[in-house]
PDB file of C-alpha atoms in Angstrom:
ATOM      1  CA  MET A   1       0.114   0.080  -0.091  1.00 93.00           C
ATOM      2  CA  LYS A   2       1.166   3.479  -0.681  1.00 95.00           C
ATOM      3  CA  ILE A   3       1.288   6.022   1.888  1.00 97.00           C
ATOM      4  CA  ASP A   4       1.486   9.683   1.100  1.00 95.00           C
ATOM      5  CA  ASN A   5      -0.606  12.936   1.541  1.00 94.00           C
ATOM      6  CA  ASN A   6      -3.733  11.225   0.046  1.00 96.00           C
ATOM      7  CA  THR A   7      -3.561   8.692   2.898  1.00 98.00           C
ATOM      8  CA  VAL A   8      -5.699   8.856   6.119  1.00 98.00           C
ATOM      9  CA  ALA A   9      -4.476   6.603   8.816  1.00 98.00           C
ATOM     10  CA  VAL A  10      -6.358   5.725  12.094  1.00 99.00           C
ATOM     11  CA  ILE A  11      -4.424   4.625  15.007  1.00 98.00           C
ATOM     12  CA  THR A  12      -5.719   3.457  18.508  1.00 98.00           C
ATOM     13  CA  GLY A  13      -3.662   3.710  21.602  1.00 98.00           C
ATOM     14  CA  ALA A  14      -1.685   6.511  20.237  1.00 98.00           C
ATOM     15  CA  ALA A  15      -0.877   8.399  23.350  1.00 98.00           C
ATOM     16  CA  SER A  16       2.453   6.461  23.983  1.00 97.00           C
ATOM     17  CA  GLY A  17       4.699   3.739  22.859  1.00 97.00           C
ATOM     18  CA  ILE A  18       4.184   1.888  19.420  1.00 98.00           C
ATOM     19  CA  GLY A  19       1.054   4.120  18.844  1.00 98.00           C
ATOM     20  CA  ARG A  20       2.756   7.239  19.277  1.00 98.00           C
ATOM     21  CA  ALA A  21       5.817   6.178  17.201  1.00 98.00           C
ATOM     22  CA  LEU A  22       3.468   5.075  14.350  1.00 98.00           C
ATOM     23  CA  ALA A  23       1.762   8.397  14.379  1.00 98.00           C
ATOM     24  CA  ILE A  24       5.089  10.209  14.166  1.00 98.00           C
ATOM     25  CA  ARG A  25       6.368   7.857  11.493  1.00 98.00           C
ATOM     26  CA  LEU A  26       3.263   8.100   9.368  1.00 98.00           C
ATOM     27  CA  ALA A  27       3.265  11.933   9.615  1.00 97.00           C
ATOM     28  CA  ALA A  28       6.659  11.882   8.086  1.00 96.00           C
ATOM     29  CA  GLU A  29       5.178   9.995   5.151  1.00 96.00           C
ATOM     30  CA  GLY A  30       2.840  12.646   4.830  1.00 96.00           C
ATOM     31  CA  ALA A  31      -0.244  10.799   5.934  1.00 97.00           C
ATOM     32  CA  HIS A  32      -3.146  12.442   7.724  1.00 98.00           C
ATOM     33  CA  LEU A  33      -3.963  11.130  10.915  1.00 98.00           C
ATOM     34  CA  ALA A  34      -6.902  10.314  13.154  1.00 98.00           C
ATOM     35  CA  ILE A  35      -5.328   9.412  16.591  1.00 98.00           C
ATOM     36  CA  ALA A  36      -7.299   7.987  19.628  1.00 98.00           C
ATOM     37  CA  ASP A  37      -6.312   7.000  23.207  1.00 98.00           C
ATOM     38  CA  VAL A  38      -8.094   7.190  26.660  1.00 98.00           C
ATOM     39  CA  ASN A  39      -5.270   9.586  27.955  1.00 97.00           C
ATOM     40  CA  ALA A  40      -6.200  13.135  26.353  1.00 98.00           C
ATOM     41  CA  ALA A  41      -3.014  14.874  27.634  1.00 98.00           C
ATOM     42  CA  GLU A  42      -0.425  12.400  26.325  1.00 98.00           C
ATOM     43  CA  LEU A  43      -2.546  12.196  22.930  1.00 98.00           C
ATOM     44  CA  ASN A  44      -2.363  15.840  22.574  1.00 98.00           C
ATOM     45  CA  GLU A  45       1.455  15.396  23.027  1.00 98.00           C
ATOM     46  CA  THR A  46       1.513  12.847  20.230  1.00 98.00           C
ATOM     47  CA  ALA A  47      -0.382  15.227  17.995  1.00 98.00           C
ATOM     48  CA  GLN A  48       2.157  17.889  18.655  1.00 97.00           C
ATOM     49  CA  LEU A  49       5.158  15.559  17.962  1.00 97.00           C
ATOM     50  CA  ALA A  50       3.416  14.425  14.767  1.00 97.00           C
ATOM     51  CA  ARG A  51       2.761  17.928  13.494  1.00 96.00           C
ATOM     52  CA  LYS A  52       6.426  18.803  14.252  1.00 95.00           C
ATOM     53  CA  THR A  53       7.546  15.925  12.241  1.00 94.00           C
ATOM     54  CA  ALA A  54       5.270  16.675   9.310  1.00 91.00           C
ATOM     55  CA  GLY A  55       6.787  20.016   9.212  1.00 80.00           C
ATOM     56  CA  LYS A  56       5.386  22.613   6.693  1.00 69.00           C
ATOM     57  CA  SER A  57       3.206  19.841   4.813  1.00 75.00           C
ATOM     58  CA  ASP A  58      -0.575  20.011   4.896  1.00 89.00           C
ATOM     59  CA  VAL A  59      -1.016  17.150   7.183  1.00 95.00           C
ATOM     60  CA  LYS A  60      -4.326  17.096   8.925  1.00 97.00           C
ATOM     61  CA  ILE A  61      -4.107  15.517  12.691  1.00 98.00           C
ATOM     62  CA  SER A  62      -7.320  14.899  14.574  1.00 98.00           C
ATOM     63  CA  THR A  63      -7.307  13.760  18.296  1.00 98.00           C
ATOM     64  CA  HIS A  64     -10.074  11.506  19.761  1.00 98.00           C
ATOM     65  CA  VAL A  65     -10.579  10.368  23.361  1.00 98.00           C
ATOM     66  CA  VAL A  66     -11.617   6.851  22.871  1.00 98.00           C
ATOM     67  CA  ASP A  67     -12.136   3.940  25.302  1.00 98.00           C
ATOM     68  CA  VAL A  68     -11.867   1.025  22.458  1.00 98.00           C
ATOM     69  CA  SER A  69     -13.689  -1.343  24.723  1.00 98.00           C
ATOM     70  CA  ASP A  70     -16.784   1.032  24.674  1.00 98.00           C
ATOM     71  CA  ARG A  71     -18.752  -0.102  21.532  1.00 98.00           C
ATOM     72  CA  GLU A  72     -20.969   3.114  21.301  1.00 98.00           C
ATOM     73  CA  ARG A  73     -17.875   5.358  21.819  1.00 98.00           C
ATOM     74  CA  MET A  74     -15.996   3.201  19.033  1.00 98.00           C
ATOM     75  CA  GLN A  75     -18.900   3.777  16.601  1.00 98.00           C
ATOM     76  CA  ALA A  76     -19.053   7.650  17.310  1.00 98.00           C
ATOM     77  CA  PHE A  77     -15.126   7.599  16.791  1.00 98.00           C
ATOM     78  CA  VAL A  78     -15.947   6.402  13.252  1.00 98.00           C
ATOM     79  CA  THR A  79     -18.448   8.986  12.736  1.00 98.00           C
ATOM     80  CA  GLU A  80     -15.852  11.486  13.911  1.00 98.00           C
ATOM     81  CA  VAL A  81     -13.181  10.296  11.568  1.00 98.00           C
ATOM     82  CA  LEU A  82     -15.550  10.797   8.525  1.00 98.00           C
ATOM     83  CA  ALA A  83     -16.555  14.317   9.416  1.00 98.00           C
ATOM     84  CA  GLU A  84     -12.957  15.296  10.135  1.00 98.00           C
ATOM     85  CA  HIS A  85     -11.304  13.480   7.112  1.00 98.00           C
ATOM     86  CA  GLY A  86     -13.959  12.135   5.103  1.00 98.00           C
ATOM     87  CA  ARG A  87     -12.385   8.531   4.574  1.00 98.00           C
ATOM     88  CA  ALA A  88      -9.847   6.193   5.994  1.00 98.00           C
ATOM     89  CA  HIS A  89      -7.314   3.857   4.213  1.00 98.00           C
ATOM     90  CA  LEU A  90      -5.117   2.555   6.965  1.00 98.00           C
ATOM     91  CA  VAL A  91      -6.571   1.484  10.289  1.00 98.00           C
ATOM     92  CA  ILE A  92      -4.174   0.393  12.994  1.00 98.00           C
ATOM     93  CA  ASN A  93      -5.786  -1.354  16.134  1.00 98.00           C
ATOM     94  CA  ASN A  94      -2.994  -0.849  18.488  1.00 98.00           C
ATOM     95  CA  ALA A  95      -4.627  -0.122  21.804  1.00 97.00           C
ATOM     96  CA  GLY A  96      -3.708  -2.828  24.479  1.00 97.00           C
ATOM     97  CA  VAL A  97      -3.208  -3.484  28.252  1.00 96.00           C
ATOM     98  CA  GLY A  98      -1.204  -5.871  30.160  1.00 94.00           C
ATOM     99  CA  LEU A  99      -2.351  -8.245  33.222  1.00 93.00           C
ATOM    100  CA  GLY A 100      -0.246 -10.516  35.384  1.00 90.00           C
ATOM    101  CA  GLY A 101      -1.007 -13.540  37.326  1.00 92.00           C
ATOM    102  CA  THR A 102      -1.664 -17.242  36.933  1.00 93.00           C
ATOM    103  CA  VAL A 103      -5.121 -18.538  35.951  1.00 96.00           C
ATOM    104  CA  GLU A 104      -5.789 -19.291  39.651  1.00 95.00           C
ATOM    105  CA  GLU A 105      -4.796 -15.724  40.537  1.00 95.00           C
ATOM    106  CA  LEU A 106      -6.977 -13.970  38.076  1.00 95.00           C
ATOM    107  CA  ALA A 107     -10.437 -12.912  38.793  1.00 96.00           C
ATOM    108  CA  ILE A 108     -12.985 -13.400  36.111  1.00 97.00           C
ATOM    109  CA  GLU A 109     -13.407  -9.537  36.261  1.00 97.00           C
ATOM    110  CA  ASP A 110      -9.681  -9.123  35.533  1.00 96.00           C
ATOM    111  CA  ILE A 111      -9.807 -11.248  32.331  1.00 97.00           C
ATOM    112  CA  GLU A 112     -13.182  -9.530  31.267  1.00 98.00           C
ATOM    113  CA  TRP A 113     -11.345  -6.266  31.569  1.00 97.00           C
ATOM    114  CA  LEU A 114      -8.482  -7.297  29.557  1.00 97.00           C
ATOM    115  CA  MET A 115     -10.299  -8.785  26.704  1.00 98.00           C
ATOM    116  CA  SER A 116     -12.676  -6.076  26.465  1.00 98.00           C
ATOM    117  CA  ILE A 117      -9.604  -3.840  25.300  1.00 98.00           C
ATOM    118  CA  ASN A 118      -7.166  -6.221  23.654  1.00 98.00           C
ATOM    119  CA  PHE A 119      -9.584  -8.227  21.827  1.00 98.00           C
ATOM    120  CA  TRP A 120     -12.996  -6.428  21.677  1.00 98.00           C
ATOM    121  CA  GLY A 121     -11.077  -3.133  20.871  1.00 98.00           C
ATOM    122  CA  VAL A 122      -9.730  -4.865  17.751  1.00 98.00           C
ATOM    123  CA  ILE A 123     -13.195  -6.395  16.792  1.00 98.00           C
ATOM    124  CA  TYR A 124     -14.805  -3.028  17.077  1.00 98.00           C
ATOM    125  CA  GLY A 125     -11.994  -1.287  15.224  1.00 98.00           C
ATOM    126  CA  THR A 126     -12.036  -3.819  12.415  1.00 98.00           C
ATOM    127  CA  LYS A 127     -15.672  -4.314  11.830  1.00 98.00           C
ATOM    128  CA  MET A 128     -16.603  -0.543  12.031  1.00 98.00           C
ATOM    129  CA  PHE A 129     -14.014   0.677   9.762  1.00 98.00           C
ATOM    130  CA  LEU A 130     -14.253  -2.321   7.308  1.00 98.00           C
ATOM    131  CA  PRO A 131     -16.992  -0.718   5.521  1.00 98.00           C
ATOM    132  CA  ILE A 132     -15.170   2.550   4.872  1.00 98.00           C
ATOM    133  CA  LEU A 133     -12.022   0.798   3.787  1.00 98.00           C
ATOM    134  CA  ARG A 134     -14.279  -1.112   1.313  1.00 97.00           C
ATOM    135  CA  ARG A 135     -15.066   2.349  -0.327  1.00 97.00           C
ATOM    136  CA  GLN A 136     -11.461   3.275  -1.049  1.00 97.00           C
ATOM    137  CA  PRO A 137      -9.241   2.250  -4.036  1.00 96.00           C
ATOM    138  CA  ARG A 138      -7.055   0.299  -1.387  1.00 97.00           C
ATOM    139  CA  GLY A 139      -7.227  -0.253   2.183  1.00 98.00           C
ATOM    140  CA  HIS A 140      -5.164  -1.898   5.119  1.00 98.00           C
ATOM    141  CA  ILE A 141      -6.012  -3.256   8.416  1.00 98.00           C
ATOM    142  CA  VAL A 142      -3.236  -3.604  11.032  1.00 98.00           C
ATOM    143  CA  ASN A 143      -4.118  -5.497  14.151  1.00 98.00           C
ATOM    144  CA  ILE A 144      -1.291  -5.640  16.742  1.00 98.00           C
ATOM    145  CA  SER A 145      -1.017  -9.144  18.352  1.00 98.00           C
ATOM    146  CA  SER A 146       2.181 -10.109  20.291  1.00 97.00           C
ATOM    147  CA  VAL A 147       4.599 -12.779  20.367  1.00 97.00           C
ATOM    148  CA  PHE A 148       2.494 -14.057  23.119  1.00 97.00           C
ATOM    149  CA  GLY A 149       0.002 -14.721  20.295  1.00 98.00           C
ATOM    150  CA  ILE A 150       2.465 -17.189  19.121  1.00 98.00           C
ATOM    151  CA  VAL A 151       3.315 -18.772  22.313  1.00 97.00           C
ATOM    152  CA  GLY A 152       1.715 -18.826  25.810  1.00 97.00           C
ATOM    153  CA  PRO A 153       4.159 -18.091  28.772  1.00 94.00           C
ATOM    154  CA  PRO A 154       3.310 -18.835  32.347  1.00 93.00           C
ATOM    155  CA  GLY A 155       1.857 -16.055  34.336  1.00 92.00           C
ATOM    156  CA  HIS A 156       0.270 -14.485  31.216  1.00 93.00           C
ATOM    157  CA  SER A 157      -2.656 -16.523  30.490  1.00 95.00           C
ATOM    158  CA  ALA A 158      -5.159 -13.808  29.880  1.00 96.00           C
ATOM    159  CA  TYR A 159      -2.744 -11.625  27.881  1.00 96.00           C
ATOM    160  CA  ALA A 160      -1.833 -14.405  25.779  1.00 97.00           C
ATOM    161  CA  ALA A 161      -5.518 -15.619  25.196  1.00 98.00           C
ATOM    162  CA  SER A 162      -6.292 -12.017  24.122  1.00 98.00           C
ATOM    163  CA  LYS A 163      -3.336 -12.044  21.647  1.00 98.00           C
ATOM    164  CA  PHE A 164      -3.959 -15.458  20.307  1.00 98.00           C
ATOM    165  CA  ALA A 165      -7.651 -14.218  19.833  1.00 98.00           C
ATOM    166  CA  VAL A 166      -6.380 -11.300  17.844  1.00 98.00           C
ATOM    167  CA  ARG A 167      -4.286 -13.505  15.774  1.00 98.00           C
ATOM    168  CA  GLY A 168      -6.930 -16.050  14.906  1.00 98.00           C
ATOM    169  CA  PHE A 169      -9.546 -13.223  14.062  1.00 98.00           C
ATOM    170  CA  THR A 170      -6.978 -11.528  11.814  1.00 98.00           C
ATOM    171  CA  GLU A 171      -6.058 -14.630  10.031  1.00 98.00           C
ATOM    172  CA  ALA A 172      -9.545 -15.677   9.438  1.00 98.00           C
ATOM    173  CA  LEU A 173     -10.418 -12.131   8.064  1.00 98.00           C
ATOM    174  CA  ARG A 174      -7.229 -12.228   5.850  1.00 98.00           C
ATOM    175  CA  HIS A 175      -8.436 -15.385   4.353  1.00 98.00           C
ATOM    176  CA  GLU A 176     -12.152 -14.211   3.985  1.00 98.00           C
ATOM    177  CA  ILE A 177     -11.138 -10.913   1.945  1.00 97.00           C
ATOM    178  CA  LYS A 178      -8.122 -12.245   0.014  1.00 95.00           C
ATOM    179  CA  GLY A 179      -8.146 -10.819  -3.475  1.00 95.00           C
ATOM    180  CA  SER A 180     -10.129  -7.620  -2.528  1.00 97.00           C
ATOM    181  CA  ASN A 181      -8.986  -4.162  -2.210  1.00 97.00           C
ATOM    182  CA  ILE A 182      -8.099  -4.640   1.338  1.00 98.00           C
ATOM    183  CA  THR A 183      -4.806  -6.072   2.911  1.00 98.00           C
ATOM    184  CA  VAL A 184      -4.717  -7.507   6.355  1.00 98.00           C
ATOM    185  CA  SER A 185      -1.734  -7.664   8.553  1.00 98.00           C
ATOM    186  CA  CYS A 186      -1.254  -9.203  12.026  1.00 98.00           C
ATOM    187  CA  VAL A 187       1.809  -7.840  13.828  1.00 98.00           C
ATOM    188  CA  HIS A 188       3.693  -9.737  16.631  1.00 98.00           C
ATOM    189  CA  PRO A 189       6.005  -7.491  18.429  1.00 97.00           C
ATOM    190  CA  GLY A 190       8.781  -9.111  20.819  1.00 95.00           C
ATOM    191  CA  GLY A 191      10.125  -7.086  23.753  1.00 92.00           C
ATOM    192  CA  ILE A 192       9.467  -3.302  23.043  1.00 93.00           C
ATOM    193  CA  ARG A 193      10.626  -0.693  25.265  1.00 86.00           C
ATOM    194  CA  THR A 194       7.355   0.748  26.188  1.00 89.00           C
ATOM    195  CA  ASN A 195       5.378   1.232  29.478  1.00 78.00           C
ATOM    196  CA  ILE A 196       2.930  -1.640  28.963  1.00 79.00           C
ATOM    197  CA  ALA A 197       4.756  -3.775  31.869  1.00 68.00           C
ATOM    198  CA  ARG A 198       4.723  -0.788  34.387  1.00 73.00           C
ATOM    199  CA  ASN A 199       1.267   0.059  33.544  1.00 76.00           C
ATOM    200  CA  ALA A 200       0.014  -3.504  33.787  1.00 79.00           C
ATOM    201  CA  ARG A 201      -2.598  -4.851  36.340  1.00 76.00           C
ATOM    202  CA  ALA A 202      -1.843  -7.578  38.715  1.00 81.00           C
ATOM    203  CA  GLY A 203      -4.496 -10.338  39.120  1.00 82.00           C
ATOM    204  CA  ALA A 204      -6.851  -9.954  42.145  1.00 81.00           C
ATOM    205  CA  GLY A 205      -5.111 -12.975  43.865  1.00 81.00           C
ATOM    206  CA  ALA A 206      -1.488 -12.268  42.646  1.00 78.00           C
ATOM    207  CA  ASP A 207       1.459 -11.303  44.820  1.00 76.00           C
ATOM    208  CA  PRO A 208       2.337  -7.479  44.024  1.00 74.00           C
ATOM    209  CA  SER A 209       6.000  -8.405  44.299  1.00 69.00           C
ATOM    210  CA  VAL A 210       5.656 -10.616  41.248  1.00 65.00           C
ATOM    211  CA  ALA A 211       4.497  -7.837  39.288  1.00 64.00           C
ATOM    212  CA  GLU A 212       7.583  -5.782  40.322  1.00 70.00           C
ATOM    213  CA  ARG A 213       9.794  -8.611  39.126  1.00 68.00           C
ATOM    214  CA  GLU A 214       7.971  -8.872  35.867  1.00 70.00           C
ATOM    215  CA  VAL A 215       8.729  -5.041  35.231  1.00 72.00           C
ATOM    216  CA  GLN A 216      12.465  -5.741  35.956  1.00 73.00           C
ATOM    217  CA  PHE A 217      12.272  -8.767  33.599  1.00 71.00           C
ATOM    218  CA  PHE A 218      10.697  -6.877  31.051  1.00 73.00           C
ATOM    219  CA  ASP A 219      13.137  -4.014  31.039  1.00 75.00           C
ATOM    220  CA  LYS A 220      16.023  -6.416  30.608  1.00 73.00           C
ATOM    221  CA  VAL A 221      14.757  -8.438  27.748  1.00 75.00           C
ATOM    222  CA  SER A 222      12.976  -5.612  25.787  1.00 81.00           C
ATOM    223  CA  LYS A 223      15.640  -4.470  23.381  1.00 83.00           C
ATOM    224  CA  THR A 224      13.511  -2.710  20.498  1.00 94.00           C
ATOM    225  CA  LEU A 225      12.696   0.933  20.462  1.00 95.00           C
ATOM    226  CA  PRO A 226       9.071   1.859  19.692  1.00 96.00           C
ATOM    227  CA  GLU A 227      10.363   3.867  16.695  1.00 97.00           C
ATOM    228  CA  THR A 228      12.022   0.773  15.309  1.00 97.00           C
ATOM    229  CA  ALA A 229       8.817  -1.165  15.712  1.00 98.00           C
ATOM    230  CA  ALA A 230       6.887   1.621  13.967  1.00 98.00           C
ATOM    231  CA  ASP A 231       9.507   1.706  11.063  1.00 98.00           C
ATOM    232  CA  VAL A 232       9.066  -2.022  10.656  1.00 98.00           C
ATOM    233  CA  ILE A 233       5.335  -1.868  10.663  1.00 98.00           C
ATOM    234  CA  VAL A 234       4.994   0.940   8.161  1.00 98.00           C
ATOM    235  CA  ARG A 235       7.636  -0.759   5.843  1.00 98.00           C
ATOM    236  CA  GLY A 236       5.469  -3.925   6.249  1.00 98.00           C
ATOM    237  CA  VAL A 237       2.150  -1.954   5.267  1.00 98.00           C
ATOM    238  CA  MET A 238       4.072  -0.517   2.157  1.00 98.00           C
ATOM    239  CA  ASN A 239       5.081  -4.077   1.203  1.00 98.00           C
ATOM    240  CA  ASP A 240       1.692  -5.574   1.862  1.00 97.00           C
ATOM    241  CA  LYS A 241       3.012  -7.976   4.298  1.00 98.00           C
ATOM    242  CA  GLU A 242       0.501 -10.130   6.110  1.00 98.00           C
ATOM    243  CA  LYS A 243       2.695 -11.215   8.997  1.00 98.00           C
ATOM    244  CA  ILE A 244       5.141  -8.832  10.576  1.00 98.00           C
ATOM    245  CA  LEU A 245       7.437  -9.831  13.408  1.00 98.00           C
ATOM    246  CA  ILE A 246       9.189  -7.183  15.252  1.00 98.00           C
ATOM    247  CA  GLY A 247      12.604  -7.868  16.849  1.00 96.00           C
ATOM    248  CA  SER A 248      15.230 -10.532  16.769  1.00 94.00           C
ATOM    249  CA  ASP A 249      13.526 -11.993  19.857  1.00 93.00           C
ATOM    250  CA  ALA A 250      10.145 -12.320  17.888  1.00 96.00           C
ATOM    251  CA  TRP A 251      11.960 -14.247  15.172  1.00 97.00           C
ATOM    252  CA  MET A 252      13.630 -16.365  17.605  1.00 94.00           C
ATOM    253  CA  ILE A 253      10.291 -17.284  19.434  1.00 95.00           C
ATOM    254  CA  ASP A 254       8.503 -17.884  16.082  1.00 97.00           C
ATOM    255  CA  LYS A 255      11.283 -20.327  14.906  1.00 97.00           C
ATOM    256  CA  ILE A 256      11.378 -22.247  18.155  1.00 96.00           C
ATOM    257  CA  GLN A 257       7.492 -22.580  18.278  1.00 97.00           C
ATOM    258  CA  ARG A 258       7.461 -23.922  14.689  1.00 97.00           C
ATOM    259  CA  LEU A 259      10.113 -26.364  15.593  1.00 96.00           C
ATOM    260  CA  MET A 260       8.717 -27.377  18.895  1.00 97.00           C
ATOM    261  CA  PRO A 261       5.041 -26.662  18.682  1.00 96.00           C
ATOM    262  CA  VAL A 262       4.105 -28.246  21.990  1.00 96.00           C
ATOM    263  CA  GLY A 263       7.429 -28.436  24.138  1.00 96.00           C
ATOM    264  CA  TYR A 264       8.737 -24.848  23.170  1.00 96.00           C
ATOM    265  CA  TRP A 265       8.571 -23.466  26.638  1.00 95.00           C
ATOM    266  CA  LYS A 266      11.455 -25.550  28.063  1.00 94.00           C
ATOM    267  CA  PRO A 267      14.236 -24.175  25.697  1.00 94.00           C
ATOM    268  CA  LEU A 268      12.450 -20.739  25.446  1.00 93.00           C
ATOM    269  CA  GLY A 269      12.178 -20.212  29.084  1.00 90.00           C
ATOM    270  CA  LYS A 270      15.711 -20.918  29.505  1.00 89.00           C
ATOM    271  CA  LEU A 271      16.715 -18.549  26.741  1.00 86.00           C
ATOM    272  CA  LEU A 272      14.680 -15.700  28.195  1.00 82.00           C
ATOM    273  CA  GLU A 273      16.158 -16.193  31.515  1.00 82.00           C
ATOM    274  CA  LYS A 274      19.616 -16.109  29.951  1.00 80.00           C
ATOM    275  CA  MET A 275      18.749 -12.756  28.283  1.00 75.00           C
ATOM    276  CA  ALA A 276      17.533 -11.253  31.475  1.00 69.00           C
ATOM    277  CA  LYS A 277      20.895 -11.883  33.029  1.00 68.00           C
TER     278      LYS A 277
END
């Protein structure tokens, strides 16, 4: 897909991390932006940074305070995008949250909260923008899964479930609309230096000290910058890639899982422990 000053890109979870980096990267390509997040202050910061990157070009950037788990608000967001931009070509369902704890430590409410954002947010963004993309010469949907949509690590059952769900949903959609004007990509980032671990919730029955150790572990193994992740995603969109792996760790995890589809965690767990040291 070509990205230029005729492109309108929609990004959720754009207040920080990969979402912010994507907004800045796409603005550099001249794309107009409709960016959304629950955090209004940081979303406005993203808009300012994107405008600065765009420089003197006529890039239009609209900001929208949106909770992607809210079906009615997401529908209103679509209406706002059409009112501001008249169309959309690229939709990136990026908003996501973290949740730590074993299956036994998580409350049902914990899992419902996470799935409402990580999975239903992707469903709403895809379903509601799909008719708009159909009306364009070319359209592209990018759904952000994770390496934990490829493997299921202990202590992250709900998060992995949401990311496996995103992967399955996205792959099925890809097969359904193959040969149409729309390309569908599923993104599997490895460890990206964002605040998702720091902002993650601990399950109702989880020991808070476990969450602290998870943050320390995440900081050690997360080697890829959000800007690098955004560049990989944008280049993937430009080349119509359907599966996008981000980071050498993502490539390694994907390979190990394909070689050992059932017993992958024994060697993988040891490798991750080694990386953390």
